[in-house]
Amino acid sequence: MPNGEIFSLNLIYGYLVMCGIVGYIGNRQAQPILLNSLSKLEYRGYDSCGVAVQGSAIEVYKDAVRVQELKQALPRLSGRLGIGHTRWATHGEPSQINAHPHLDCSGKIAVVHNGVISNFQRLRQQLTSEGHSLVSETDTEVIPHLIEKHYQGNIEKAVEAALGELEGSYAIVVLVAGEPKVIVARKDCPLIIGVGDGENFVASDVPAILDYTNRVIYLEEGDIGVITKDSIKITRGKIRVDRQEHRISWSREDVQKASYEHFMLKEIHEQPKAIRDTLGEYVLSTEPLIDLGLILDPNLEDLSILACGTSYHAGLIGKYVIEELLGIPVRVELASEFNHCRRTIPSTATIVLTQSGETADVLTAMKKLLEAGIRTLVITNVPGSTASRVADQTVYIKAGPEVSVAATKTFIAQLMMLYQLALSHPGVNRRICERLFAELRQLPAKVQQVLDNEHQIVDCARYLSEYDDVFFIGRGINLPIALEGALKLKEISYIHAEGYAAGELKHGPFALLDRDTPVIAIVAHDNTYGAMLTNIKEVKARKSPVIALADEADEVIGQLADLVIRVPCVSSIFSPVVNAVALQLLAYYTARCRGCPIDFPRNLAKSVTVE
Ligand code: F6R
């Protein structure tokens, strides 16, 4: 377990929260930089936001609004040093008073915080009895007051003493009137420093700072940093530590919408590139080259895959692929179920799928695996993420930053990595392997074909947008695509959608079928084909409209279904890729017809750091 020592075991029993935090110190005006950076972090929460800028005094502006609205309402705050926050409420409703930054009594210490202070009730009582006046319902507000309590002329010592009293999780940035520095600290919540020339940045995540720098330092558990415009000093347990600077390959264009109306559409259209980049050198080689590490173990008898949400659906497809090609049993576990309902450890090695690398359920599960001595291979999109630092081995998908809350290109890139993993195993028949590798290289072009034909999907979306309930049905390797299609539709269009094994409809859901409940049937040209056609006839007999997803060569489906979405012909094992892209577009255009806020669906955030 090479990196395990930097993984705080407290992390996973805590309840972690989203929220985005930023900081700036340099020669430029802080306000526009803070607001721009915050707008890149709204995927972490967007029920309220605020900034504090240090001029001659600290000025705080905050409200229960989106960053764009705050930007319009803000007066010009003059100062070259400031902090900001975009919130996902936990303690106290979204309101101006509960929004961050929070101040101490004197108004000289401002704090933004991501995390949960679990002993805040006790601290609050204590602080109140000592004469501090706390005005919000948040746990965060105790932090500036504790710092104030401990302040005796040295802010670093005061922050350190305050942190010593906190239980729970935090990433914080502290701003103090008159001090040309910001103090940062993290425990169980991510925090990075963006390194510039004569200026430095702080953020919860890389996209926030990409407009300004691609040089990043990842703070580690227990680190406290003192940042001026020209220096970065990091200590851990009072001892000075060096943290490596990383160059990020993501560009600022990657986190801009370009000419697309939504990030989701842009990210769907980036999928041919995400496939090419994730396959990388492997796609050019005649030999699979991936470093399988633990998966290469010749004694490997079984494998489990652990994930949540869309990543879990990728894991289910991975199960089909690995079982088919390697002939070893694979168990796919929902991390949240594994954490609370399973006493036994599923297998000797585990693949962890998490695009963000920060999902609390996944991190908790990893702790359990770590304690049981199970080897873990993490597949993630985010360099430096917590999961990547905990795992025995990490491989990166190369999807580039994904801003829209709904996962699209990271899902497809996860599939690419799973295909590579399976195909790279020496146990796979070489002839089959070469044939499948050759086809894998064609997938960017096949996905491009789906994108080029999106007009057919727009028509179906218009039709679907009128309904309130939808079923997605699939079989075999496309059953997870039915689940994923339903998840995408419900999360961004708010239409109730269920993914179902086609053969299971008759065991209950038939009761719900009628002319007001469309069924989307994923028809694959494999051994499930005949059974799926039978299922479609059964559905039609109950008067449900059917939209079929079928390949271009299918001459029968047009006679059975009301509408057909055509996808290019590929081998069954790769059919989830083209089908998933078509269903992403279907969800996207349906949500658009219904006027939904596609990139930021209600109640959801991109990194789910709560259990
Ligand atoms: C849905 C979606 C979520 C995530 C899930 C796991 O579009 O994005 O279901 O897949 O929250 O997130 P990661 O992969 O970051 O662990």
PDB file of N, CA and C and ligand atoms in Angstrom, residues 307-313 353-360 362 379-380 402 404-408 410 414 484 487-488 491-492 604-608, ligand 1:
ATOM      1  N   ALA A 307     -18.052   0.819  -7.181  1.00  0.00           N
ATOM      2  CA  ALA A 307     -18.321   2.147  -7.753  1.00  0.00           C
ATOM      3  C   ALA A 307     -19.711   2.623  -7.341  1.00  0.00           C
ATOM      4  N   CYS A 308     -20.045   3.821  -7.755  1.00  0.00           N
ATOM      5  CA  CYS A 308     -21.383   4.388  -7.532  1.00  0.00           C
ATOM      6  C   CYS A 308     -21.921   4.957  -8.842  1.00  0.00           C
ATOM      7  N   GLY A 309     -23.224   5.055  -8.933  1.00  0.00           N
ATOM      8  CA  GLY A 309     -23.884   5.785 -10.014  1.00  0.00           C
ATOM      9  C   GLY A 309     -23.461   5.318 -11.395  1.00  0.00           C
ATOM     10  N   THR A 310     -23.133   6.303 -12.221  1.00  0.00           N
ATOM     11  CA  THR A 310     -22.748   6.002 -13.597  1.00  0.00           C
ATOM     12  C   THR A 310     -21.492   5.122 -13.636  1.00  0.00           C
ATOM     13  N   SER A 311     -20.572   5.352 -12.731  1.00  0.00           N
ATOM     14  CA  SER A 311     -19.359   4.521 -12.692  1.00  0.00           C
ATOM     15  C   SER A 311     -19.726   3.067 -12.380  1.00  0.00           C
ATOM     16  N   TYR A 312     -20.750   2.890 -11.564  1.00  0.00           N
ATOM     17  CA  TYR A 312     -21.223   1.528 -11.271  1.00  0.00           C
ATOM     18  C   TYR A 312     -21.733   0.861 -12.549  1.00  0.00           C
ATOM     19  N   HIS A 313     -22.424   1.632 -13.368  1.00  0.00           N
ATOM     20  CA  HIS A 313     -22.909   1.055 -14.634  1.00  0.00           C
ATOM     21  C   HIS A 313     -21.736   0.660 -15.534  1.00  0.00           C
ATOM     22  N   LEU A 353     -13.828   2.177  -9.556  1.00  0.00           N
ATOM     23  CA  LEU A 353     -14.115   3.124 -10.644  1.00  0.00           C
ATOM     24  C   LEU A 353     -14.696   4.393 -10.040  1.00  0.00           C
ATOM     25  N   THR A 354     -14.040   5.501 -10.242  1.00  0.00           N
ATOM     26  CA  THR A 354     -14.563   6.775  -9.747  1.00  0.00           C
ATOM     27  C   THR A 354     -13.981   7.905 -10.582  1.00  0.00           C
ATOM     28  N   GLN A 355     -14.839   8.553 -11.369  1.00  0.00           N
ATOM     29  CA  GLN A 355     -14.286   9.590 -12.242  1.00  0.00           C
ATOM     30  C   GLN A 355     -13.675  10.733 -11.420  1.00  0.00           C
ATOM     31  N   SER A 356     -14.315  11.101 -10.316  1.00  0.00           N
ATOM     32  CA  SER A 356     -13.826  12.244  -9.532  1.00  0.00           C
ATOM     33  C   SER A 356     -12.706  11.853  -8.582  1.00  0.00           C
ATOM     34  N   GLY A 357     -12.728  10.607  -8.149  1.00  0.00           N
ATOM     35  CA  GLY A 357     -11.752  10.174  -7.140  1.00  0.00           C
ATOM     36  C   GLY A 357     -12.038  10.744  -5.765  1.00  0.00           C
ATOM     37  N   GLU A 358     -13.216  11.356  -5.584  1.00  0.00           N
ATOM     38  CA  GLU A 358     -13.525  12.003  -4.310  1.00  0.00           C
ATOM     39  C   GLU A 358     -14.846  11.514  -3.713  1.00  0.00           C
ATOM     40  N   THR A 359     -15.494  10.545  -4.320  1.00  0.00           N
ATOM     41  CA  THR A 359     -16.808  10.117  -3.848  1.00  0.00           C
ATOM     42  C   THR A 359     -16.687   9.471  -2.464  1.00  0.00           C
ATOM     43  N   ALA A 360     -17.398  10.031  -1.491  1.00  0.00           N
ATOM     44  CA  ALA A 360     -17.232   9.583  -0.100  1.00  0.00           C
ATOM     45  C   ALA A 360     -17.538   8.092   0.063  1.00  0.00           C
ATOM     46  N   VAL A 362     -17.183   5.742  -2.000  1.00  0.00           N
ATOM     47  CA  VAL A 362     -16.080   4.962  -2.581  1.00  0.00           C
ATOM     48  C   VAL A 362     -14.865   4.989  -1.644  1.00  0.00           C
ATOM     49  N   ILE A 379      -9.384   3.444 -11.119  1.00  0.00           N
ATOM     50  CA  ILE A 379      -9.482   4.049 -12.453  1.00  0.00           C
ATOM     51  C   ILE A 379     -10.199   5.374 -12.259  1.00  0.00           C
ATOM     52  N   THR A 380      -9.488   6.467 -12.493  1.00  0.00           N
ATOM     53  CA  THR A 380     -10.077   7.786 -12.230  1.00  0.00           C
ATOM     54  C   THR A 380      -9.659   8.779 -13.306  1.00  0.00           C
ATOM     55  N   GLU A 402     -14.435  17.233 -16.786  1.00  0.00           N
ATOM     56  CA  GLU A 402     -15.869  17.107 -17.077  1.00  0.00           C
ATOM     57  C   GLU A 402     -16.594  18.059 -16.129  1.00  0.00           C
ATOM     58  N   SER A 404     -20.043  19.326 -16.598  1.00  0.00           N
ATOM     59  CA  SER A 404     -21.465  19.051 -16.407  1.00  0.00           C
ATOM     60  C   SER A 404     -21.634  17.989 -15.316  1.00  0.00           C
ATOM     61  N   VAL A 405     -22.659  18.178 -14.493  1.00  0.00           N
ATOM     62  CA  VAL A 405     -22.868  17.237 -13.384  1.00  0.00           C
ATOM     63  C   VAL A 405     -23.086  15.815 -13.901  1.00  0.00           C
ATOM     64  N   ALA A 406     -23.820  15.670 -14.984  1.00  0.00           N
ATOM     65  CA  ALA A 406     -24.067  14.332 -15.525  1.00  0.00           C
ATOM     66  C   ALA A 406     -22.799  13.796 -16.202  1.00  0.00           C
ATOM     67  N   ALA A 407     -22.381  12.622 -15.775  1.00  0.00           N
ATOM     68  CA  ALA A 407     -21.162  12.030 -16.344  1.00  0.00           C
ATOM     69  C   ALA A 407     -21.453  11.482 -17.743  1.00  0.00           C
ATOM     70  N   THR A 408     -20.639  11.862 -18.704  1.00  0.00           N
ATOM     71  CA  THR A 408     -20.797  11.335 -20.060  1.00  0.00           C
ATOM     72  C   THR A 408     -19.457  10.814 -20.568  1.00  0.00           C
ATOM     73  N   THR A 410     -16.612  10.756 -19.178  1.00  0.00           N
ATOM     74  CA  THR A 410     -15.842   9.941 -18.224  1.00  0.00           C
ATOM     75  C   THR A 410     -16.351   8.497 -18.229  1.00  0.00           C
ATOM     76  N   GLN A 414     -14.111   5.386 -19.066  1.00  0.00           N
ATOM     77  CA  GLN A 414     -13.995   4.251 -18.125  1.00  0.00           C
ATOM     78  C   GLN A 414     -14.163   2.928 -18.873  1.00  0.00           C
ATOM     79  N   GLU A 484     -28.183   3.012 -17.271  1.00  0.00           N
ATOM     80  CA  GLU A 484     -27.504   4.296 -17.455  1.00  0.00           C
ATOM     81  C   GLU A 484     -28.390   5.283 -18.249  1.00  0.00           C
ATOM     82  N   LEU A 487     -30.870   6.612 -15.854  1.00  0.00           N
ATOM     83  CA  LEU A 487     -30.250   7.543 -14.905  1.00  0.00           C
ATOM     84  C   LEU A 487     -30.013   8.906 -15.560  1.00  0.00           C
ATOM     85  N   LYS A 488     -29.457   8.887 -16.778  1.00  0.00           N
ATOM     86  CA  LYS A 488     -29.185  10.157 -17.463  1.00  0.00           C
ATOM     87  C   LYS A 488     -30.479  10.931 -17.653  1.00  0.00           C
ATOM     88  N   GLU A 491     -31.931  12.311 -14.258  1.00  0.00           N
ATOM     89  CA  GLU A 491     -31.195  13.353 -13.538  1.00  0.00           C
ATOM     90  C   GLU A 491     -31.227  14.708 -14.234  1.00  0.00           C
ATOM     91  N   ILE A 492     -31.316  14.715 -15.560  1.00  0.00           N
ATOM     92  CA  ILE A 492     -31.291  16.046 -16.185  1.00  0.00           C
ATOM     93  C   ILE A 492     -32.637  16.519 -16.729  1.00  0.00           C
ATOM     94  N   LEU A 604     -28.248  18.104  -7.169  1.00  0.00           N
ATOM     95  CA  LEU A 604     -27.096  17.248  -7.490  1.00  0.00           C
ATOM     96  C   LEU A 604     -25.811  18.067  -7.546  1.00  0.00           C
ATOM     97  N   ALA A 605     -24.704  17.425  -7.311  1.00  0.00           N
ATOM     98  CA  ALA A 605     -23.397  18.061  -7.491  1.00  0.00           C
ATOM     99  C   ALA A 605     -22.440  17.019  -8.058  1.00  0.00           C
ATOM    100  N   LYS A 606     -21.368  17.491  -8.634  1.00  0.00           N
ATOM    101  CA  LYS A 606     -20.505  16.585  -9.406  1.00  0.00           C
ATOM    102  C   LYS A 606     -19.696  15.628  -8.530  1.00  0.00           C
ATOM    103  N   SER A 607     -19.055  16.167  -7.503  1.00  0.00           N
ATOM    104  CA  SER A 607     -18.318  15.278  -6.603  1.00  0.00           C
ATOM    105  C   SER A 607     -19.212  15.014  -5.412  1.00  0.00           C
ATOM    106  N   VAL A 608     -19.620  13.762  -5.219  1.00  0.00           N
ATOM    107  CA  VAL A 608     -20.565  13.495  -4.140  1.00  0.00           C
ATOM    108  C   VAL A 608     -19.765  13.105  -2.898  1.00  0.00           C
TER     109      VAL A 608
HETATM  110  C1  F6R B   1     -24.425  10.551 -12.937  1.00  0.00           C
HETATM  111  C2  F6R B   1     -23.206  10.719 -12.167  1.00  0.00           C
HETATM  112  C3  F6R B   1     -23.095  10.042 -10.852  1.00  0.00           C
HETATM  113  C4  F6R B   1     -21.659   9.596 -10.587  1.00  0.00           C
HETATM  114  C5  F6R B   1     -21.525   9.048  -9.170  1.00  0.00           C
HETATM  115  C6  F6R B   1     -20.141   8.507  -8.898  1.00  0.00           C
HETATM  116  O1  F6R B   1     -24.370  11.225 -14.163  1.00  0.00           O
HETATM  117  O2  F6R B   1     -22.307  11.415 -12.572  1.00  0.00           O
HETATM  118  O3  F6R B   1     -23.971   8.979 -10.756  1.00  0.00           O
HETATM  119  O4  F6R B   1     -21.320   8.614 -11.511  1.00  0.00           O
HETATM  120  O5  F6R B   1     -21.810  10.067  -8.272  1.00  0.00           O
HETATM  121  O6  F6R B   1     -19.166   9.478  -9.090  1.00  0.00           O
HETATM  122  P1  F6R B   1     -17.645   9.107  -9.271  1.00  0.00           P
HETATM  123  O7  F6R B   1     -17.467   8.380 -10.543  1.00  0.00           O
HETATM  124  O8  F6R B   1     -16.945  10.436  -9.270  1.00  0.00           O
HETATM  125  O9  F6R B   1     -17.260   8.265  -8.083  1.00  0.00           O
END
